[in-house]
XYZ file of C-alpha atoms in Angstrom:
711
model
C 103.650 6.080 -72.290
C 102.729 7.109 -75.840
C 104.598 10.249 -76.949
C 104.496 11.836 -80.401
C 104.043 15.078 -82.340
C 100.638 16.790 -82.658
C 98.262 15.300 -85.216
C 100.040 11.981 -85.540
C 97.187 9.837 -84.257
C 97.732 9.494 -80.515
C 94.093 10.180 -79.690
C 92.875 7.890 -82.473
C 94.830 4.981 -81.038
C 93.783 5.817 -77.479
C 90.095 5.863 -78.451
C 90.460 2.514 -80.191
C 92.165 1.141 -77.078
C 89.384 2.453 -74.807
C 86.678 0.912 -77.000
C 88.534 -2.400 -77.137
C 88.922 -2.472 -73.352
C 85.301 -1.413 -72.773
C 83.998 -4.311 -74.850
C 85.554 -6.736 -72.363
C 83.061 -6.532 -69.496
C 85.472 -8.274 -67.134
C 87.746 -5.214 -67.223
C 87.046 -2.005 -65.294
C 87.889 0.646 -67.895
C 88.549 4.255 -66.860
C 89.496 7.057 -69.227
C 89.967 10.813 -69.388
C 90.638 12.829 -72.560
C 92.037 16.234 -71.593
C 91.479 17.797 -75.021
C 87.914 16.509 -75.334
C 85.461 19.327 -74.461
C 82.555 16.959 -73.789
C 84.311 15.858 -70.640
C 83.784 19.332 -69.256
C 80.549 21.085 -70.100
C 81.777 24.617 -69.452
C 84.321 27.026 -70.824
C 86.059 27.070 -67.406
C 89.698 25.894 -67.647
C 89.259 23.968 -64.401
C 87.749 21.226 -66.559
C 91.269 20.463 -67.743
C 92.645 20.273 -64.217
C 94.097 17.245 -62.486
C 91.171 17.499 -60.046
C 88.621 17.204 -62.865
C 90.483 14.170 -64.207
C 90.561 12.459 -60.808
C 86.868 13.168 -60.206
C 86.059 11.719 -63.615
C 88.089 8.571 -62.961
C 86.521 8.101 -59.525
C 83.008 8.555 -60.891
C 83.578 5.963 -63.612
C 85.145 3.587 -61.098
C 82.210 3.791 -58.678
C 79.750 3.047 -61.481
C 81.559 -0.188 -62.365
C 82.499 -1.815 -59.050
C 80.285 -3.589 -56.495
C 82.125 -2.453 -53.354
C 81.780 1.287 -52.774
C 82.916 3.540 -49.876
C 79.418 4.309 -48.592
C 80.559 6.539 -45.702
C 82.444 8.795 -48.093
C 79.552 8.827 -50.556
C 77.201 10.034 -47.795
C 79.598 12.897 -47.068
C 79.705 13.816 -50.753
C 75.927 13.786 -51.013
C 75.737 16.075 -48.001
C 78.163 18.531 -49.576
C 76.459 18.771 -52.943
C 73.656 21.201 -51.952
C 76.254 23.679 -50.688
C 78.394 23.207 -53.817
C 81.531 23.735 -51.737
C 85.011 22.370 -52.440
C 85.394 20.387 -49.228
C 88.542 18.574 -48.132
C 87.581 15.246 -49.650
C 87.445 16.832 -53.120
C 91.173 17.674 -53.058
C 93.571 15.886 -55.401
C 95.221 13.962 -52.583
C 91.923 12.725 -51.107
C 90.590 11.726 -54.515
C 93.762 9.744 -55.174
C 93.450 7.970 -51.816
C 89.809 7.126 -52.517
C 90.544 5.713 -55.988
C 93.342 3.536 -54.583
C 91.120 2.360 -51.714
C 88.197 1.456 -53.992
C 90.477 -0.506 -56.326
C 92.144 -2.238 -53.378
C 88.854 -3.124 -51.656
C 87.375 -4.646 -54.811
C 90.549 -6.507 -55.763
C 90.779 -8.042 -52.279
C 87.291 -9.533 -52.722
C 87.722 -10.590 -56.354
C 91.111 -11.976 -57.357
C 90.111 -11.754 -61.044
C 89.723 -7.972 -60.742
C 91.330 -6.084 -63.643
C 91.477 -2.339 -64.249
C 92.782 -0.333 -67.210
C 93.215 3.449 -67.128
C 93.632 5.580 -70.260
C 94.733 9.237 -70.064
C 94.908 11.097 -73.384
C 96.478 14.474 -74.220
C 98.110 14.830 -70.810
C 99.996 17.898 -72.039
C 96.632 19.725 -72.240
C 96.213 19.452 -68.469
C 96.310 22.763 -66.611
C 95.938 23.649 -62.926
C 96.051 27.398 -63.503
C 92.848 27.951 -61.461
C 94.355 26.333 -58.359
C 97.281 28.687 -57.916
C 99.692 25.757 -57.816
C 103.196 26.376 -56.540
C 104.618 24.716 -59.647
C 104.340 26.272 -63.070
C 100.689 26.117 -64.001
C 101.313 24.332 -67.271
C 103.138 21.549 -65.432
C 101.324 21.057 -62.136
C 98.357 19.141 -63.515
C 100.421 16.817 -65.702
C 102.869 15.987 -62.933
C 100.052 15.320 -60.472
C 98.518 12.737 -62.810
C 101.858 11.129 -63.713
C 102.823 10.742 -60.057
C 99.393 9.375 -59.160
C 99.534 6.761 -61.935
C 103.055 5.729 -60.893
C 102.027 5.422 -57.235
C 98.875 3.472 -58.130
C 100.795 1.010 -60.314
C 103.486 0.580 -57.672
C 100.883 -0.199 -54.994
C 99.018 -2.571 -57.329
C 102.222 -4.434 -58.207
C 103.098 -4.836 -54.545
C 99.589 -6.124 -53.729
C 99.347 -8.356 -56.795
C 96.453 -6.404 -58.347
C 96.091 -6.353 -62.145
C 96.091 -2.622 -62.973
C 97.444 -1.103 -66.173
C 97.658 2.518 -67.287
C 98.264 4.097 -70.675
C 99.093 7.784 -71.078
C 99.476 9.744 -74.319
C 101.178 13.128 -74.593
C 103.338 15.292 -76.800
C 107.113 15.411 -76.467
C 106.885 18.775 -74.718
C 106.656 19.725 -71.951
C 109.251 17.321 -70.612
C 109.740 17.219 -66.843
C 113.040 15.357 -66.794
C 113.939 13.757 -63.484
C 110.763 15.092 -61.831
C 108.470 12.679 -63.646
C 108.242 8.941 -62.886
C 109.819 6.442 -65.238
C 107.511 4.762 -67.738
C 107.737 2.334 -70.629
C 107.801 4.282 -73.907
C 105.758 3.213 -76.956
C 106.910 4.032 -80.509
C 103.821 5.498 -82.177
C 105.169 5.069 -85.711
C 105.226 1.289 -85.361
C 101.547 1.281 -84.437
C 100.122 4.111 -86.545
C 101.792 3.914 -89.965
C 99.708 0.965 -91.132
C 96.563 2.445 -89.592
C 97.119 5.761 -91.432
C 97.523 3.944 -94.734
C 94.366 1.928 -94.168
C 92.517 5.128 -93.268
C 93.592 6.822 -96.533
C 92.532 3.752 -98.490
C 89.076 3.808 -96.881
C 88.666 7.516 -97.603
C 89.413 7.040 -101.316
C 86.962 4.172 -101.851
C 84.213 6.544 -102.977
C 86.163 7.378 -106.142
C 84.712 5.502 -109.121
C 87.995 4.825 -110.939
C 90.040 1.997 -109.303
C 93.183 3.109 -111.126
C 92.703 6.650 -109.830
C 92.180 5.277 -106.325
C 95.452 3.347 -106.504
C 97.431 6.236 -107.971
C 96.224 8.737 -105.373
C 96.742 6.188 -102.609
C 100.388 5.723 -103.584
C 100.931 9.490 -103.795
C 99.352 10.162 -100.400
C 101.002 7.221 -98.624
C 104.325 8.534 -99.862
C 103.614 11.825 -98.087
C 101.662 10.599 -95.050
C 104.449 10.728 -92.479
C 102.585 13.433 -90.552
C 99.891 10.993 -89.464
C 96.122 11.032 -89.124
C 95.509 14.771 -89.053
C 97.254 15.385 -92.355
C 95.569 12.339 -93.897
C 92.148 13.520 -92.705
C 92.447 17.028 -94.134
C 93.914 16.054 -97.510
C 91.467 13.213 -98.171
C 88.599 15.519 -97.240
C 89.767 18.013 -99.855
C 90.139 15.303 -102.497
C 86.632 14.041 -101.756
C 85.253 17.571 -102.128
C 87.003 18.060 -105.483
C 86.062 14.627 -106.842
C 82.595 15.844 -107.886
C 83.965 18.257 -110.471
C 87.697 17.630 -111.031
C 89.328 15.512 -113.724
C 91.789 12.759 -112.829
C 94.720 15.040 -113.728
C 93.330 17.823 -111.546
C 93.018 15.400 -108.636
C 96.636 14.278 -109.093
C 97.726 17.923 -109.233
C 95.707 18.604 -106.089
C 97.356 15.707 -104.250
C 100.835 16.831 -105.296
C 100.137 20.443 -104.336
C 98.614 19.824 -100.927
C 100.608 21.553 -98.178
C 102.357 19.445 -95.574
C 102.260 22.120 -92.853
C 99.134 22.105 -90.674
C 98.652 25.868 -90.650
C 99.058 26.006 -94.434
C 96.417 23.288 -94.760
C 94.028 25.177 -92.497
C 94.626 28.453 -94.290
C 93.981 26.858 -97.664
C 90.736 25.318 -96.414
C 89.650 28.656 -94.935
C 90.480 30.510 -98.146
C 88.096 28.192 -100.006
C 85.396 29.061 -97.459
C 85.978 32.802 -97.931
C 86.084 32.555 -101.723
C 82.798 30.623 -101.744
C 81.200 33.562 -99.891
C 78.928 31.238 -97.956
C 77.450 32.999 -94.906
C 76.386 29.651 -93.476
C 79.922 28.247 -93.612
C 81.343 31.212 -91.709
C 78.546 31.013 -89.141
C 79.241 27.329 -88.587
C 82.911 28.111 -87.938
C 81.924 30.893 -85.531
C 79.400 28.767 -83.639
C 81.794 25.855 -83.202
C 84.807 28.034 -82.353
C 83.188 30.091 -79.588
C 80.745 27.592 -78.115
C 81.107 27.303 -74.347
C 81.108 23.548 -74.802
C 80.841 21.323 -77.840
C 77.270 21.178 -79.099
C 75.508 18.062 -80.246
C 74.645 17.842 -83.934
C 71.001 18.660 -83.165
C 71.958 21.640 -80.995
C 74.092 23.129 -83.773
C 71.409 22.402 -86.375
C 68.775 24.203 -84.322
C 71.168 27.049 -83.470
C 71.427 27.713 -87.209
C 67.657 28.244 -87.225
C 68.129 31.328 -85.022
C 71.094 33.074 -86.674
C 68.513 35.410 -88.187
C 65.009 36.389 -87.133
C 62.906 33.259 -86.625
C 59.703 33.478 -88.684
C 58.166 30.049 -88.092
C 55.538 28.809 -85.655
C 57.694 25.913 -84.489
C 61.077 24.325 -85.017
C 59.356 21.463 -86.855
C 57.910 23.895 -89.397
C 61.362 25.411 -89.852
C 62.819 21.953 -90.494
C 60.259 21.259 -93.210
C 60.654 24.693 -94.817
C 62.926 25.521 -97.758
C 65.548 26.974 -95.415
C 65.301 24.229 -92.803
C 67.893 21.562 -92.035
C 66.931 17.997 -91.205
C 68.911 15.666 -88.990
C 70.980 12.734 -90.169
C 73.677 11.977 -92.713
C 72.672 14.850 -94.974
C 73.362 17.405 -92.241
C 76.644 15.705 -91.355
C 77.786 15.921 -94.977
C 76.709 19.564 -95.097
C 78.886 20.420 -92.091
C 81.764 18.488 -93.616
C 81.441 20.324 -96.945
C 80.894 23.807 -95.522
C 83.939 23.529 -93.229
C 86.190 21.978 -95.896
C 86.641 18.987 -93.621
C 87.867 20.924 -90.562
C 84.713 20.186 -88.530
C 83.417 16.712 -87.814
C 80.430 15.170 -86.090
C 81.960 12.551 -83.823
C 80.101 9.791 -82.018
C 81.275 9.517 -78.428
C 80.824 6.321 -76.454
C 80.553 2.733 -77.644
C 78.321 2.635 -80.728
C 78.769 -1.080 -81.369
C 75.539 -3.131 -81.692
C 74.348 -4.494 -78.370
C 76.312 -2.007 -76.268
C 74.328 -0.554 -73.354
C 76.594 2.497 -73.090
C 75.129 5.856 -74.071
C 76.454 7.534 -77.200
C 76.400 11.198 -78.129
C 76.983 13.021 -81.386
C 79.261 15.986 -80.875
C 80.297 18.705 -83.308
C 83.967 19.579 -82.987
C 87.090 20.482 -84.907
C 89.027 17.523 -86.256
C 92.020 18.416 -84.094
C 92.905 20.626 -81.147
C 95.201 22.740 -83.340
C 92.348 24.029 -85.535
C 90.806 26.377 -82.941
C 94.114 28.167 -82.093
C 94.721 28.656 -85.822
C 91.265 30.165 -86.341
C 91.904 32.556 -83.442
C 95.307 33.535 -84.814
C 96.358 36.184 -87.358
C 95.725 33.840 -90.307
C 92.337 32.665 -89.032
C 88.794 34.031 -89.028
C 89.870 37.532 -88.066
C 92.644 37.849 -90.673
C 92.803 40.739 -93.128
C 91.478 38.441 -95.844
C 88.427 37.475 -93.814
C 84.897 38.715 -94.279
C 83.818 41.624 -92.039
C 82.151 40.524 -88.830
C 83.971 37.213 -88.406
C 86.082 37.975 -85.327
C 85.681 36.042 -82.076
C 83.779 38.962 -80.586
C 81.336 38.849 -83.495
C 81.005 35.087 -83.002
C 80.020 35.593 -79.372
C 77.438 38.174 -80.405
C 76.059 35.700 -82.949
C 75.755 33.010 -80.280
C 74.096 35.418 -77.839
C 71.580 36.477 -80.468
C 70.844 32.835 -81.315
C 70.143 32.259 -77.619
C 67.761 35.175 -77.130
C 65.929 34.478 -80.395
C 65.427 30.877 -79.271
C 64.092 32.074 -75.895
C 61.779 34.543 -77.597
C 60.398 31.921 -79.994
C 59.740 29.264 -77.339
C 57.333 29.094 -74.431
C 60.036 27.742 -72.077
C 57.461 25.740 -70.107
C 59.197 22.388 -70.482
C 57.450 21.217 -73.643
C 59.742 22.860 -76.216
C 61.421 20.653 -78.834
C 64.274 23.039 -79.669
C 67.447 21.100 -78.871
C 69.514 24.288 -78.720
C 67.697 25.486 -75.581
C 69.776 23.398 -73.149
C 72.912 25.051 -74.471
C 71.325 28.519 -74.563
C 70.131 28.329 -70.943
C 73.686 27.809 -69.739
C 75.784 30.066 -71.929
C 73.787 33.117 -72.997
C 75.392 35.392 -70.341
C 78.881 34.171 -71.285
C 78.326 35.182 -74.901
C 76.768 38.498 -73.854
C 79.874 39.274 -71.787
C 82.327 38.288 -74.514
C 80.373 40.194 -77.188
C 80.988 43.361 -75.152
C 80.290 46.674 -76.844
C 79.224 44.946 -80.072
C 75.826 44.610 -78.402
C 75.541 48.393 -78.789
C 76.200 48.295 -82.543
C 73.423 49.380 -84.888
C 73.219 45.935 -86.499
C 72.758 44.147 -83.163
C 69.508 42.330 -82.497
C 66.849 44.067 -80.437
C 66.414 42.661 -76.946
C 63.213 40.621 -76.633
C 60.582 42.121 -74.365
C 61.126 39.585 -71.571
C 64.729 40.799 -71.164
C 63.714 44.427 -70.918
C 61.845 44.112 -67.620
C 62.473 41.815 -64.654
C 58.800 41.156 -63.900
C 58.404 38.841 -66.900
C 57.488 35.220 -66.123
C 59.594 34.114 -69.067
C 62.606 35.846 -67.511
C 62.048 33.902 -64.284
C 62.013 30.656 -66.278
C 65.248 31.578 -68.063
C 66.836 32.512 -64.724
C 65.782 29.256 -63.051
C 67.170 27.176 -65.904
C 70.406 29.172 -65.976
C 71.006 28.698 -62.248
C 70.287 24.975 -62.644
C 72.947 24.772 -65.363
C 75.454 26.730 -63.266
C 74.964 24.395 -60.313
C 75.373 21.338 -62.510
C 78.610 22.796 -63.867
C 79.819 23.628 -60.319
C 81.089 27.090 -61.283
C 81.621 29.786 -58.665
C 78.834 32.028 -59.954
C 76.280 29.425 -58.853
C 77.145 30.215 -55.228
C 76.355 33.911 -55.715
C 72.897 33.711 -57.256
C 69.514 33.029 -55.694
C 66.590 31.378 -57.417
C 64.744 34.695 -57.764
C 67.641 37.063 -58.430
C 66.907 40.255 -60.319
C 68.432 40.575 -63.773
C 70.575 43.365 -62.318
C 72.225 40.851 -59.985
C 72.651 38.142 -62.625
C 74.169 40.416 -65.260
C 76.495 41.995 -62.693
C 77.579 38.577 -61.427
C 78.339 37.356 -64.944
C 80.074 40.598 -65.956
C 77.672 41.480 -68.794
C 78.318 45.228 -68.622
C 76.957 46.271 -72.019
C 73.853 44.115 -71.715
C 73.310 45.479 -68.206
C 73.435 49.028 -69.530
C 70.869 48.162 -72.209
C 68.641 46.485 -69.629
C 68.735 49.515 -67.320
C 67.499 51.664 -70.213
C 64.195 49.773 -70.139
C 63.781 48.309 -66.628
C 62.556 50.816 -64.048
C 62.818 48.283 -61.202
C 66.538 47.733 -61.755
C 67.182 51.455 -62.253
C 65.473 52.183 -58.941
C 67.514 49.449 -57.252
C 70.681 51.248 -58.358
C 69.654 54.643 -57.026
C 67.080 54.110 -54.277
C 67.351 52.276 -50.977
C 65.097 49.329 -50.232
C 65.231 48.601 -46.524
C 64.188 44.985 -47.058
C 66.623 43.900 -49.749
C 69.882 45.440 -50.896
C 69.676 44.480 -54.583
C 72.301 47.013 -55.655
C 74.664 45.870 -52.903
C 74.281 42.249 -53.993
C 74.963 43.180 -57.612
C 78.041 45.229 -56.733
C 79.336 42.633 -54.288
C 78.859 39.749 -56.732
C 80.624 41.620 -59.513
C 83.640 42.094 -57.247
C 83.663 38.517 -55.934
C 83.505 37.256 -59.523
C 86.280 39.743 -60.434
C 84.105 41.658 -62.917
C 85.759 44.977 -62.089
C 84.519 46.803 -65.204
C 80.958 45.938 -64.244
C 81.552 47.158 -60.681
C 82.832 50.497 -62.001
C 79.773 50.813 -64.218
C 77.446 50.144 -61.275
C 79.190 52.837 -59.248
C 78.778 55.295 -62.104
C 75.059 54.525 -62.255
C 74.681 54.785 -58.488
C 76.605 57.978 -57.835
C 78.106 59.199 -61.124
C 81.479 57.806 -60.081
C 81.663 59.847 -56.837
C 82.111 57.158 -54.200
C 81.434 59.662 -51.407
C 78.153 61.003 -52.787
C 75.256 60.191 -50.435
C 72.194 58.371 -51.701
C 68.792 60.121 -51.636
C 68.162 58.719 -48.150
C 71.454 60.101 -46.845
C 73.669 57.000 -46.787
C 77.126 56.844 -48.297
C 78.059 53.737 -50.262
C 80.701 52.900 -47.660
C 78.139 53.067 -44.843
C 75.808 50.784 -46.791
C 78.590 48.282 -47.572
C 79.699 48.184 -43.927
C 76.122 47.772 -42.711
C 75.498 44.820 -45.054
C 78.937 43.242 -44.470
C 80.049 43.465 -48.121
C 83.800 43.068 -47.609
C 84.651 43.202 -51.309
C 82.727 46.442 -51.776
C 84.331 48.042 -48.706
C 87.799 47.222 -50.002
C 86.877 48.363 -53.518
C 85.476 51.688 -52.266
C 88.399 52.417 -49.949
C 90.874 51.912 -52.786
C 88.883 54.428 -54.820
C 88.909 57.133 -52.172
C 85.841 56.471 -50.044
C 85.998 58.550 -46.836
C 85.249 56.537 -43.683
C 84.865 59.784 -41.699
C 81.849 61.014 -43.683
C 78.610 60.697 -41.676
C 75.349 59.291 -42.993
C 71.930 60.378 -41.813
C 71.254 56.898 -40.490
C 71.081 55.273 -37.060
C 74.803 54.616 -36.569
C 76.070 57.689 -38.504
C 79.523 56.338 -39.412
C 80.604 53.193 -41.324
C 82.814 52.117 -38.403
C 79.958 52.432 -35.916
C 77.665 50.430 -38.227
C 80.251 47.635 -38.378
C 80.594 47.690 -34.564
C 76.822 47.470 -34.122
C 76.687 44.451 -36.431
C 79.795 42.788 -35.006
C 81.655 42.706 -38.343
C 85.250 42.438 -37.152
C 86.647 41.937 -40.650
C 84.960 45.154 -41.851
C 86.425 47.041 -38.873
C 89.867 45.727 -39.742
C 89.498 46.773 -43.402
C 88.461 50.305 -42.414
C 91.361 50.817 -40.005
C 94.057 49.018 -41.989
C 93.426 51.277 -44.970
C 94.237 54.440 -42.965
C 97.520 55.839 -41.724
C 98.048 56.400 -37.987
C 96.843 60.002 -37.994
C 93.698 59.095 -39.939
C 92.977 56.226 -37.520
C 93.261 58.684 -34.640
C 90.817 61.090 -36.289
C 88.344 58.296 -37.058
C 88.442 56.843 -33.537
C 87.923 60.309 -32.031
C 84.835 61.112 -34.132
C 81.853 61.600 -31.764
C 78.321 60.483 -32.583
C 76.036 63.490 -32.987
C 73.307 62.154 -30.718
C 75.435 60.917 -27.818
C 78.979 62.085 -28.317
C 80.125 58.465 -28.302
C 83.369 57.716 -30.079
C 83.868 54.281 -31.645
C 85.435 52.977 -28.412
C 82.529 54.376 -26.377
C 80.168 52.580 -28.724
C 81.952 49.242 -28.266
C 81.153 49.500 -24.546
C 77.477 50.326 -25.147
C 76.590 48.593 -28.431
C 74.543 45.863 -26.745
C 76.296 42.923 -28.365
C 77.417 39.920 -26.269
C 80.498 40.853 -24.268
C 82.568 38.225 -26.068
C 81.774 40.068 -29.325
C 82.697 43.415 -27.767
C 85.979 41.960 -26.550
C 86.806 40.715 -30.045
C 85.836 44.047 -31.612
C 87.827 46.071 -29.078
C 90.867 43.852 -29.525
C 90.759 44.463 -33.293
C 90.434 48.227 -32.881
C 93.221 48.536 -30.316
C 95.623 46.741 -32.671
C 95.401 49.747 -35.001
C 94.857 52.499 -32.430
C 97.793 54.895 -31.897
C 99.002 55.298 -28.313
C 99.554 58.511 -26.415
C 96.945 60.563 -28.284
C 94.216 60.566 -25.633
C 91.827 58.121 -27.286
C 90.695 56.741 -23.932
C 90.329 60.215 -22.440
C 87.632 61.283 -24.922
C 84.355 62.141 -23.146
C 80.801 61.700 -24.401
C 77.911 64.139 -23.939
C 77.567 62.958 -20.334
C 81.244 63.592 -19.637
C 82.175 59.900 -19.492
C 85.300 58.235 -20.858
C 84.904 54.755 -22.445
C 86.023 53.038 -19.208
C 83.659 55.152 -17.111
C 80.811 54.361 -19.500
C 81.544 50.652 -19.080
C 81.333 50.984 -15.282
C 78.017 52.865 -15.527
C 76.647 50.041 -17.675
C 77.919 47.620 -14.997
C 76.057 49.440 -12.265
C 72.823 49.714 -14.251
C 72.769 46.079 -15.364
C 74.676 44.197 -12.655
C 71.904 41.655 -12.256
C 71.400 41.079 -15.964
C 72.582 37.919 -17.669
C 74.817 38.343 -20.707
C 73.924 36.404 -23.891
C 77.050 34.301 -23.336
C 75.869 33.312 -19.831
C 77.024 34.642 -16.463
C 76.673 38.094 -14.851
C 77.251 41.000 -17.215
C 79.527 42.847 -14.775
C 82.078 40.021 -14.711
C 82.451 40.190 -18.471
C 82.462 44.006 -18.678
C 85.416 43.940 -16.282
C 87.531 42.293 -18.978
C 86.828 45.191 -21.353
C 87.894 47.717 -18.733
C 91.083 45.707 -18.152
C 91.836 45.804 -21.882
C 91.501 49.605 -21.869
C 93.720 49.925 -18.803
C 96.390 47.690 -20.346
C 96.306 49.778 -23.524
C 97.072 52.937 -21.519
C 100.175 51.410 -19.908
């Protein structure tokens, strides 16, 4: 167990250890870095969960071992199209599978060795799982207990397994966490920090100056790699213009507190009044996942209106940026050393492992600082540099890239892969800034849903959502209208702008299409995804906020939601005063009758549970205009299989008040519900029910239920 303060070099040592272990092909090397965004791919916090870590470890393990659990793999493959979290994806099942795979391979190969590296364990969070333990502790404890159990089993079985975990001193779980051997970071990092400073100063021409600055910085380098990185970056920047005395003064005056260092670096950015530098900070800070160097470079091409025929022509223009060391140095200089382009994976010659360049902050503490009161949105900052402005900038980069490209699969803009996935996220987070006068105009393909380019953007976005395994992917179809997508993603302001120009989506909000309930899907998805503000907006568009106002074809929203089995909408409407007793000029007249006809027991329960006893009585006594049937009459005659009717009746009677004459109500033919059931018996006594067997035998059970209720 490696424990130390933030910024002292834990991750540096862990990465070196992973690379060293990976180079030995006889060792199965598994690793998970909780504070490394590239492990995730989406802004969702579930990427820092114990489940994400275990999935990552299992995936790496299966790629490296010859013996695999093929039966389990077949089950996983079968589950992937549905994108459901099935039982074998739980933490406990993943742990069992990892242990089994290691055990099976070790039993066949006595030379089997496995090393597991877990970095930044304190960053783990299970907040999305609703864990019974404190959310900031559940993920960390799950991993610690798994590692301890795995090592204990391996020791007992004589299997060579080792695990290394790095974390901060806090949180500390005391007696709840397993015992582990502690490693003193200072013994391992002090020499490495000094060597790092020495390497960073080699570019200075004067050897005496190198030595003098080295001694000064080593004297103050107790805070580890992060401090050394920031201060040497600032010295390198100043070396082009400063005298030796000025460099010594700079070294002596450098702050030792991280936030002070960040603030000083940011003040230099503001004083330089470089729009590009601020945009780079904004793009990196609010990106849904860390971009590659090429993605960021091409994103910068679209921060303003794109006036070139191709990205290649932009690159060769006066304003263009070319790839390579020059761009890396530009990022380094513009960010005052707070942003780096890191190479992930094994970049050693001859390695067959893939590498990826990733743009990121030099430490996990930089982003929280930039979001804080002394960061980009501070009173000293330039106007338009808040997080909300950053999201608007990213959204506008996305739509400009879409507008400039054909999106037919032959585009060379590297930023597109990022834009396909995250443009709705940035639209949502930009909020009402999209209405500001200085906001970019929506491209024509986003103004109307019929556009072929829109369909290509939609298809690519859904592909990205499915790959990221986020919940919204389950709610969208391959040909969803923009109304449905924007509602699902909670892009309220963008949705309002789209409705200003798209007649098809406006009509879907106010007119009924008997074939497809586009508005219902949009409203339902917004509620499932917990985009309540978007749901309220949709209601305002549909009925000016009056939940009981009928649509032009005579249906109330509650009737429509009950008919289409939208549980979330029913609950939402009832909480906002929807009246279940209002009739609609439709076949079943009342929401309750529509739910009975469709067999939606859960909808029936929602309608009745929401009412008090007197209101339930009134609702159950309401007669249909055409037949005089109450809801209980209609259960007898609705035509559904008798087993369905039994289930529906049982649900209704649980909420029905006794002693108020519900079963004595008579229809237009003077029949009570029980008498109506007997008439149906007599008329159809030879008919087979859908469940099999004579209808009269099954109708008898409904009559018995009514008789028992009267007792």
